mmCIF file of C-alpha atoms in Angstrom:
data_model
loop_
_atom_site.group_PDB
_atom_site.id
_atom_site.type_symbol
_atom_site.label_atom_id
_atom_site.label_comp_id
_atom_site.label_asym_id
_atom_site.label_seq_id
_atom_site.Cartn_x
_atom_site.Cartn_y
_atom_site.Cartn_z
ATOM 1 C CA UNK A 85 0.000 0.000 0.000
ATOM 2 C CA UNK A 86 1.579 3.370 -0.558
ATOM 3 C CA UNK A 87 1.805 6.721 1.384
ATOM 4 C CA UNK A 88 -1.291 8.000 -0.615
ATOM 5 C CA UNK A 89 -3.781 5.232 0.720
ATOM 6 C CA UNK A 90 -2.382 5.460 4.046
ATOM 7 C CA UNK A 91 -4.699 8.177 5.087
ATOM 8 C CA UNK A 92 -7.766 10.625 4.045
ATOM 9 C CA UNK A 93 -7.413 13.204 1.826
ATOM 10 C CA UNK A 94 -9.386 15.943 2.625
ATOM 11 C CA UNK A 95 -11.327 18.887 0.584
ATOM 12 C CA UNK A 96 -8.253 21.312 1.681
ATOM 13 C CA UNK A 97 -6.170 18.809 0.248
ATOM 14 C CA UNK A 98 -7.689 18.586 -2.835
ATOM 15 C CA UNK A 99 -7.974 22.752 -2.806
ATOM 16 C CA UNK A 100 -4.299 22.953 -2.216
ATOM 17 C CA UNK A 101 -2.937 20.405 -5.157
ATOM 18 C CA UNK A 102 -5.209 22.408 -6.928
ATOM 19 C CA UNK A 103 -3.533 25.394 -6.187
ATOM 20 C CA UNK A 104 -0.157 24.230 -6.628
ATOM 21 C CA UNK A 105 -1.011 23.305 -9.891
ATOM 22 C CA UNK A 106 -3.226 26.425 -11.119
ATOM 23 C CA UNK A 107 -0.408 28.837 -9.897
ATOM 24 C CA UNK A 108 2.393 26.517 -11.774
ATOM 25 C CA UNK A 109 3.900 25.833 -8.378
ATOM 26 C CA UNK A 110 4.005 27.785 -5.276
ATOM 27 C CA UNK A 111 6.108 28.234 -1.615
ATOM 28 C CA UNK A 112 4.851 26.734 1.129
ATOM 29 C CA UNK A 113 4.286 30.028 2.735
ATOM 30 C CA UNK A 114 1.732 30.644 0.181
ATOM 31 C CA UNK A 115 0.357 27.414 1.081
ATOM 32 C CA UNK A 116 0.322 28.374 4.671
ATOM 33 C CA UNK A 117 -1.533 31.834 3.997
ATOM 34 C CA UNK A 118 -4.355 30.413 1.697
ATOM 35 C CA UNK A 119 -5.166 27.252 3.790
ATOM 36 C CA UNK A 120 -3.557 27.413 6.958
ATOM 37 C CA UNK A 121 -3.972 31.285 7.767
ATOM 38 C CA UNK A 122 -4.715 31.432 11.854
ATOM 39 C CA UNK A 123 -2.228 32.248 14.498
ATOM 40 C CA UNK A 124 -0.145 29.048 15.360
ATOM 41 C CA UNK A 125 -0.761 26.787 12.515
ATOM 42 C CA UNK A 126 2.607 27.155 11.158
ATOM 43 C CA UNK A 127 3.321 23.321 12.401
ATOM 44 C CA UNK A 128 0.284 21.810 11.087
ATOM 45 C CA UNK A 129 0.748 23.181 7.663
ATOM 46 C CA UNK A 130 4.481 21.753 7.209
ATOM 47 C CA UNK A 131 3.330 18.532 8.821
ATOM 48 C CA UNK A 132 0.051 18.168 6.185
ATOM 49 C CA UNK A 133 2.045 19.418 3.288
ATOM 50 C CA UNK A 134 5.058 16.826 4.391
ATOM 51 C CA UNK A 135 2.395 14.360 4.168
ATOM 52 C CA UNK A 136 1.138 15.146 0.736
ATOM 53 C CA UNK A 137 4.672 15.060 -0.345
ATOM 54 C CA UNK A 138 4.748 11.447 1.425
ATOM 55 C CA UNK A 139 2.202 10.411 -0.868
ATOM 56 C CA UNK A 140 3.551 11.801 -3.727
ATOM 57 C CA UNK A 141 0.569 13.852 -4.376
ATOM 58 C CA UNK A 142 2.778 17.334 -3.928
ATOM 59 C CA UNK A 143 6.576 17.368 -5.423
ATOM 60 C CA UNK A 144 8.814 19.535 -3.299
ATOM 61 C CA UNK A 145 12.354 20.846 -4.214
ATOM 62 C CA UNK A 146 14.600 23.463 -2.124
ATOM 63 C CA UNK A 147 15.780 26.616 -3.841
ATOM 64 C CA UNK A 148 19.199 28.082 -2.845
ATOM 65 C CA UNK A 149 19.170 31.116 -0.789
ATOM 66 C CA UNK A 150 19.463 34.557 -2.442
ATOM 67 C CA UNK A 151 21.443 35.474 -0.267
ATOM 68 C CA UNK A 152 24.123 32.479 -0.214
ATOM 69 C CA UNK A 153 23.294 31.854 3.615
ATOM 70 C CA UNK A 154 20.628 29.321 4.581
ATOM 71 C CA UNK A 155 18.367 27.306 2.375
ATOM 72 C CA UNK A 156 15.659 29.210 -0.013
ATOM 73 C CA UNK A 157 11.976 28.561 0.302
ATOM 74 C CA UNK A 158 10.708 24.824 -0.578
ATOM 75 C CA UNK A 159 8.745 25.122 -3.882
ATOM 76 C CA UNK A 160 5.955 22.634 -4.141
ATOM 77 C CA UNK A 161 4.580 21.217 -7.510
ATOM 78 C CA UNK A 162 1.940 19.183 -8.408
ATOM 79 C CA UNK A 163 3.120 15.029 -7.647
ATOM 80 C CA UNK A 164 2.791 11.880 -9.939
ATOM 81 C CA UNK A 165 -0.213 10.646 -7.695
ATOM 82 C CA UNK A 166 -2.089 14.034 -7.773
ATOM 83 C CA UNK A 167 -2.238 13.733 -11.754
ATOM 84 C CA UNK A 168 -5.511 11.048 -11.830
ATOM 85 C CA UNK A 169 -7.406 13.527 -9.259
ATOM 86 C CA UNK A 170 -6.347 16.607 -10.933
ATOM 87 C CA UNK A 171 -7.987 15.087 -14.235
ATOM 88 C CA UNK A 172 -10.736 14.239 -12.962
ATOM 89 C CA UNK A 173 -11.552 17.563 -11.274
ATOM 90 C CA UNK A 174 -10.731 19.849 -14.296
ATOM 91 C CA UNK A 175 -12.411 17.354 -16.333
ATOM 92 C CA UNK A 176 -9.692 16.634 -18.881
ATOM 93 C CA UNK A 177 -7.294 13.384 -19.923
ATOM 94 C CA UNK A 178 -3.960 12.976 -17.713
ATOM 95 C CA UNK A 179 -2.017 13.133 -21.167
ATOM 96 C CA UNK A 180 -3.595 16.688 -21.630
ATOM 97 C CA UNK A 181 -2.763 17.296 -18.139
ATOM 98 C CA UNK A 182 1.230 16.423 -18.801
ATOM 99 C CA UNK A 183 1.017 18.694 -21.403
ATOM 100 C CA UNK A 184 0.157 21.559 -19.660
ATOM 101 C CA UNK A 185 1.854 21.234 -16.850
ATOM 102 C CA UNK A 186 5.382 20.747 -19.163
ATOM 103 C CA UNK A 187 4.318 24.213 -20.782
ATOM 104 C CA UNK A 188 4.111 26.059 -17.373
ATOM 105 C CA UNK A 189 6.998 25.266 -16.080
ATOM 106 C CA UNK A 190 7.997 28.314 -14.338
ATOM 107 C CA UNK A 191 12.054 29.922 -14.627
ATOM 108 C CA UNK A 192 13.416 31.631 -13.052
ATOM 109 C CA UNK A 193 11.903 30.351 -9.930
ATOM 110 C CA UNK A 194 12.109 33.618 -7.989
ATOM 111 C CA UNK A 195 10.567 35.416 -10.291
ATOM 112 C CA UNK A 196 7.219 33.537 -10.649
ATOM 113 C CA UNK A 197 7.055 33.132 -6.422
ATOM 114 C CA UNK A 198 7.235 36.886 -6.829
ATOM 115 C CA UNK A 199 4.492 36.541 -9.370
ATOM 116 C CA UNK A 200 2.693 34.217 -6.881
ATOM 117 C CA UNK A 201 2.585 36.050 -4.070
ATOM 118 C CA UNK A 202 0.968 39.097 -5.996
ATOM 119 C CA UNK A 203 -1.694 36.736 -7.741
ATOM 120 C CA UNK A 204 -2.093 35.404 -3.750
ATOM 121 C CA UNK A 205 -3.043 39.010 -2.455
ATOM 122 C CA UNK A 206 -5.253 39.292 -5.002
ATOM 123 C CA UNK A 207 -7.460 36.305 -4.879
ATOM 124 C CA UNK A 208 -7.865 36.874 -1.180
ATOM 125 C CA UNK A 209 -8.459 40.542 -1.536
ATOM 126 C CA UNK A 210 -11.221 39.871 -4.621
ATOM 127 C CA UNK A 211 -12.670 37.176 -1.766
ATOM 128 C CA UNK A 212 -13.496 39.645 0.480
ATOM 129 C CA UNK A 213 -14.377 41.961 -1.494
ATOM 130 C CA UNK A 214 -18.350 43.226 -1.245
ATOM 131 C CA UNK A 215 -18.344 44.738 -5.066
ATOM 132 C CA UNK A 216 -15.913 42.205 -7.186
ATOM 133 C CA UNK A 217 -17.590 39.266 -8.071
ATOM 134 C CA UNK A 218 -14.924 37.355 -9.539
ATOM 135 C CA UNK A 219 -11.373 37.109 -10.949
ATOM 136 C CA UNK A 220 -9.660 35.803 -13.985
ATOM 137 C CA UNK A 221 -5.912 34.992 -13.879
ATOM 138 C CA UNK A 222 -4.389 34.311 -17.226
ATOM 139 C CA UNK A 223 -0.684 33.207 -16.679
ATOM 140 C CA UNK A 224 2.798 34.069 -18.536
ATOM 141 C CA UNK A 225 2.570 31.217 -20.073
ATOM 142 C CA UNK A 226 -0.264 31.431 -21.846
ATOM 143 C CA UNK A 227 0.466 34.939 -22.441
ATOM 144 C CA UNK A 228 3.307 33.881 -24.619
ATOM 145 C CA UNK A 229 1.601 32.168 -27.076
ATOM 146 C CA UNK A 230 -0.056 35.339 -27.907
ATOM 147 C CA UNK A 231 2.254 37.924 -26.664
ATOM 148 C CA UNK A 232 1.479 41.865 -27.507
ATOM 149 C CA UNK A 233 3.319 42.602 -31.092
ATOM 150 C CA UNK A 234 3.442 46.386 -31.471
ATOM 151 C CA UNK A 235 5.128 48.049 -34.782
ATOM 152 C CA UNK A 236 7.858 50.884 -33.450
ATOM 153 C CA UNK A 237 8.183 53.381 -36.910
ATOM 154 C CA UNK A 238 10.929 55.725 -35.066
ATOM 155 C CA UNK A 239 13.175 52.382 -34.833
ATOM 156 C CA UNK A 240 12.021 50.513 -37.525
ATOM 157 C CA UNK A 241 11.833 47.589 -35.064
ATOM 158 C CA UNK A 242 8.842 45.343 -33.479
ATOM 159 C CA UNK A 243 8.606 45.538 -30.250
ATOM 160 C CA UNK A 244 7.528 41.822 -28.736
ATOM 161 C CA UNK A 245 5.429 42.238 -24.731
ATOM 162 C CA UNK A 246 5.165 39.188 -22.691
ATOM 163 C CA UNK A 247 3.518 40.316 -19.658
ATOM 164 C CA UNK A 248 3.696 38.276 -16.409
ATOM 165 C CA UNK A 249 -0.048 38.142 -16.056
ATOM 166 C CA UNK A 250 -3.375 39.599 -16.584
ATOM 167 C CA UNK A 251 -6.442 39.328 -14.634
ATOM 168 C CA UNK A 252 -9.812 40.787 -15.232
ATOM 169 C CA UNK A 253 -11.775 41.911 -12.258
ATOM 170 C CA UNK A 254 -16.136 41.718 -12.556
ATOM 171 C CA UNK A 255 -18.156 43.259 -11.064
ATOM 172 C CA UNK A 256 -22.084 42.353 -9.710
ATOM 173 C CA UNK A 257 -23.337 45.306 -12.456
ATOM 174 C CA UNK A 258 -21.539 42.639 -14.971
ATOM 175 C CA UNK A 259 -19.052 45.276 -15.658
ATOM 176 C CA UNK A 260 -15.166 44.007 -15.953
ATOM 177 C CA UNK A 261 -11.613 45.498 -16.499
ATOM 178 C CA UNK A 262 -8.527 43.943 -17.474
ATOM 179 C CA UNK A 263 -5.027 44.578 -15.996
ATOM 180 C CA UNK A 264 -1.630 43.327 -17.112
ATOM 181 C CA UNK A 265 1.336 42.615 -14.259
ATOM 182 C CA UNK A 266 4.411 43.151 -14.605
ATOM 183 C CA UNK A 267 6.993 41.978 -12.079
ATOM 184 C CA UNK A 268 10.618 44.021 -11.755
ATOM 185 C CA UNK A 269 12.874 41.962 -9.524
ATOM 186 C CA UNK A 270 15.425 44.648 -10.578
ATOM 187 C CA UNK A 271 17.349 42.567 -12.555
ATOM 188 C CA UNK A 272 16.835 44.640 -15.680
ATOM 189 C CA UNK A 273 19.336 47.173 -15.842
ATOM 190 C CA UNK A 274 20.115 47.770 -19.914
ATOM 191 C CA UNK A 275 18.125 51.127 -20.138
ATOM 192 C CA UNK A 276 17.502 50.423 -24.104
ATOM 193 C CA UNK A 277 15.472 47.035 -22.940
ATOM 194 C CA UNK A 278 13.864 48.878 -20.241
ATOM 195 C CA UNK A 279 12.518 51.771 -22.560
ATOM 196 C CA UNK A 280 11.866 49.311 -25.323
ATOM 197 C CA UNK A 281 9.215 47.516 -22.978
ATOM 198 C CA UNK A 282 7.764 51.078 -21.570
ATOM 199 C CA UNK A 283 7.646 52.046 -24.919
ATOM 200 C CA UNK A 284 6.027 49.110 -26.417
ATOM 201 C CA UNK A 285 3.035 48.929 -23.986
ATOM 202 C CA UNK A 286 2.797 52.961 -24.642
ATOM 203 C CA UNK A 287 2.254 52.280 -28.251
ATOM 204 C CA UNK A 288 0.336 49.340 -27.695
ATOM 205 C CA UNK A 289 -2.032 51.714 -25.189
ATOM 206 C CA UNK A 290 -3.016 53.846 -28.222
ATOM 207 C CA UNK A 291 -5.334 51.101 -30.304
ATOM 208 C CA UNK A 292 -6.180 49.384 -27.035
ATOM 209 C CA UNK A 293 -5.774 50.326 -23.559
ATOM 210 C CA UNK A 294 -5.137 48.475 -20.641
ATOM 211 C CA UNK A 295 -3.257 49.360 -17.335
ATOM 212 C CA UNK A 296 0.047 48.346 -16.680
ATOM 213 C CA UNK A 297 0.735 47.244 -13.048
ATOM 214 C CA UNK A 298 4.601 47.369 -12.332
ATOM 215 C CA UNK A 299 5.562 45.619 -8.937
ATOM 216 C CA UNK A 300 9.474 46.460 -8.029
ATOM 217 C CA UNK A 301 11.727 45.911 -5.349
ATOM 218 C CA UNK A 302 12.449 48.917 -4.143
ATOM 219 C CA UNK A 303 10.917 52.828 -4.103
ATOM 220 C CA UNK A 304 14.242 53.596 -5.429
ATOM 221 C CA UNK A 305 13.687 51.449 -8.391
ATOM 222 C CA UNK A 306 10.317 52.578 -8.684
ATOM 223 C CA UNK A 307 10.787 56.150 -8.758
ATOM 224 C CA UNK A 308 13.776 55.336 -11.778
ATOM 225 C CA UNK A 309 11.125 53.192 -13.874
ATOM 226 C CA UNK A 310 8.999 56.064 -13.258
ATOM 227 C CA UNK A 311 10.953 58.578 -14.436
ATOM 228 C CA UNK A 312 11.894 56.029 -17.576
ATOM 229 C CA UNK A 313 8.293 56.152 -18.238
ATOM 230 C CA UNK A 314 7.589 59.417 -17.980
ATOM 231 C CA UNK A 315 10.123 59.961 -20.614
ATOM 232 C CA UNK A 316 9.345 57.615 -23.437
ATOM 233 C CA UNK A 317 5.555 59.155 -23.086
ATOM 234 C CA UNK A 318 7.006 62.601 -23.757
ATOM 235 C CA UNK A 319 9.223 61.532 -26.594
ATOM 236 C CA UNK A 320 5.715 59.576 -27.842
ATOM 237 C CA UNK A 321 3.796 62.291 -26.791
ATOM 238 C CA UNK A 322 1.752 59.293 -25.112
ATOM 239 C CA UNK A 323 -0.471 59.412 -22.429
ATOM 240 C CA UNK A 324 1.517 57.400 -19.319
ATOM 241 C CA UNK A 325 -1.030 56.985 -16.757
ATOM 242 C CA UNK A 326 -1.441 53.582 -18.143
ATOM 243 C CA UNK A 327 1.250 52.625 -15.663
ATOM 244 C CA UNK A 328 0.693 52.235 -12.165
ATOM 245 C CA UNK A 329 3.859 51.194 -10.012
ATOM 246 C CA UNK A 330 4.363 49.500 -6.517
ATOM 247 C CA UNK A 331 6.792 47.748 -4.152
ATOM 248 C CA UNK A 332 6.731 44.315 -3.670
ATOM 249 C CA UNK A 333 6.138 45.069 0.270
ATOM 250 C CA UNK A 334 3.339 47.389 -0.236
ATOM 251 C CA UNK A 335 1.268 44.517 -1.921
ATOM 252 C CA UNK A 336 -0.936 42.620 0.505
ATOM 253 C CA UNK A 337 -4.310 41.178 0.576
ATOM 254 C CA UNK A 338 -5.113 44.043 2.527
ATOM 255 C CA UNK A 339 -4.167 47.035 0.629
ATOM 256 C CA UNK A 340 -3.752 45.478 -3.582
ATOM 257 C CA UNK A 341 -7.565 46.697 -4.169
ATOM 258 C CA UNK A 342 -8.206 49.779 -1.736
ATOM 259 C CA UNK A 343 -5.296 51.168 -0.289
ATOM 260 C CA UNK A 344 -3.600 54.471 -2.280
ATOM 261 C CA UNK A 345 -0.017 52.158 -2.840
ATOM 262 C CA UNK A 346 -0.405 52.709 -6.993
ATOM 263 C CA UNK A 347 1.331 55.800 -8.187
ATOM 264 C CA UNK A 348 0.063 56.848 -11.286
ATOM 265 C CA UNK A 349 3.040 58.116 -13.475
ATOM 266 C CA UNK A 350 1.324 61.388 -14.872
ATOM 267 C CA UNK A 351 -1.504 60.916 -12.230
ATOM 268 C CA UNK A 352 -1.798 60.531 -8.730
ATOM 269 C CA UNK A 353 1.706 59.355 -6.914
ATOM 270 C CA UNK A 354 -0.811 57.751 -4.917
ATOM 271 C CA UNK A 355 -3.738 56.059 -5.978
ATOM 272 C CA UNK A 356 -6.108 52.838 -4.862
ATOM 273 C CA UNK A 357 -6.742 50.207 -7.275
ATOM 274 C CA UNK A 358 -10.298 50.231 -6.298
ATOM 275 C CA UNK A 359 -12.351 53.356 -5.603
ATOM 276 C CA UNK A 360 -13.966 53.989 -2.544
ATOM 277 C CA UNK A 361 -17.300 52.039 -4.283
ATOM 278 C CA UNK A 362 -15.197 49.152 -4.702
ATOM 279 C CA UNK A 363 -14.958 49.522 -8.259
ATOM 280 C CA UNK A 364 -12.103 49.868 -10.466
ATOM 281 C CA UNK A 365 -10.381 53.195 -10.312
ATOM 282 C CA UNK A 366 -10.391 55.503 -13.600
ATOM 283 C CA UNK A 367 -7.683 56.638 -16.070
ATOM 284 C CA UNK A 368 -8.086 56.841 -19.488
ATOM 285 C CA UNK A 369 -7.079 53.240 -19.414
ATOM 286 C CA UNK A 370 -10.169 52.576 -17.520
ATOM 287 C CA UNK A 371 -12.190 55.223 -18.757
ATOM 288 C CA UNK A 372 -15.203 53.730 -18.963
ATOM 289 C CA UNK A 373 -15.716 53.282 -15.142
ATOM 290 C CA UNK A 374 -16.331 55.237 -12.189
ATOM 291 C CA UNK A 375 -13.571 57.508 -10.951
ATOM 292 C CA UNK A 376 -12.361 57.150 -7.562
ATOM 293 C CA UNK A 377 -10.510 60.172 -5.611
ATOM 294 C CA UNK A 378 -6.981 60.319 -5.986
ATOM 295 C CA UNK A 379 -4.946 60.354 -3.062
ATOM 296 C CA UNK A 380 -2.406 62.573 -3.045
ATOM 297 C CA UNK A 381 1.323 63.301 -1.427
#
């Protein structure tokens, strides 16, 4: 008998293979947050999830620290005995199932648990949320087999966008408005890329308009990409407040939807993603919804 029949699994179990396999792999502290989120419950999350990696229903592997001291965070991926139950519950073959989960596979790993723990505060903040019905995640992934193909004349180039995400947030009035993520782990540091990819998503904004969520490491880095994109809309004579930029630590379940962390470049330096009617704040990105008031330095 193996470690899978050895014991029950449960509807949180099935809700977090799920998860590890919907967000293309996850930390166990995002684990721990979604499912296991009271004071104290630190040791029965690592003992469950052990247990699921017993069973061979989770796959976990340890990153190397960023920092070159310690271990890194244990990333946990879907297991070889989760595949039959994961079928079965998004109603589709296992051989369909290998094939998706080959064409996720997320690199570099930092990057997407960045990526994961922005898509995190969002799901829990659209949970709570009174107005917002519901929320769409589409993934990089899937994003690059249609990526954003924009024609630059002044460089006689084409520009190619892969953003890391994009989520669409409804509403109960069936109302809904789409946002693309991007996630700066600061690694970027070839201004001609960086003003390439501003640029693009400027010239993309003019046939089609969506905001542009930038999530960086630090306020220093933000207030640089900023300033970037405040430039390559004055050279395109663009309008930039289709970017809205954050830190990484400013993003919580709490404050991603209704707290002023967004600064607007060309708008607001700060600015709630939500208004105070729950609804999606308005730019001319967004102009077709209620504006919310700006909060202001």
């Amino acid at each position: 008998m193996n470690a899978a029949a050895q014991f029950t699994l449960t509807d949180r179990d099935l809700a977090i293979i799920d998860m590890a396999f919907i967000y293309g792999g996850c930390s166990i502290s995002h684990l721990q947050t979604r499912f296991f989120p009271t004071p104290g419950s630190r040791s029965p999350c690592y003992t469950r999830i052990a247990k699921l990696v017993e069973a061979e229903l989770l796959a976990s592997r340890r990153l190397p620290s960023q920092t070159g001291v310690g271990s890194g965070p244990l990333f946990l991926t879907v297991g070889s005995t989760a595949r039959p139950l994961l079928a079965n519950l998004l109603g589709c073959s296992q051989s369909e199932l290998r094939r998706q989960s080959r064409m996720h596979a997320p690199a570099p790993l930092y990057h997407h648990l960045a990526t994961c723990d922005f898509r995190l505060s969002l799901d829990l903040a659209c949970e709570r949320s009174k107005v917002i019905t519901g929320v769409e995640w589409t993934p990089e992934w899937e994003l690059r087999r249609r990526p954003i193909r924009v024609e630059d004349s002044q460089a006689a180039t084409t520009i190619v966008l892969i953003a890391d995400g994009l989520f669409r947030l409804m509403l109960g009035d069936g109302s809904e408005q789409a946002f693309l993520v991007e996630i700066d782990m600061g690694t970027m540091t070839d201004l001609k890329r960086l003003r390439s990819k501003l640029r693009g998503y400027l010239l993309a904004a003019k046939t089609e308009p969506v905001p542009i969520l930038f999530v960086t490491t630090t306020k220093a880095r933000q207030e640089h990409l900023v300033h970037l994109a405040a430039g390559e809309g004055q050279r395109l004579k663009a309008d930039t407040t289709i970017f809205w930029f954050t830190t990484q630590g400013a993003v919580t379940p709490e404050s991603i939807l209704s707290a002023p962390i967004w600064h607007v470049v060309g708008g607001p330096e700060r600015m709630r993603l939500t208004g105070i009617n729950g609804k999606p704040t308005a730019t001319p990105a967004t102009s077709q919804l209620v504006l919310a008031e700006g909060v202001h330095t």
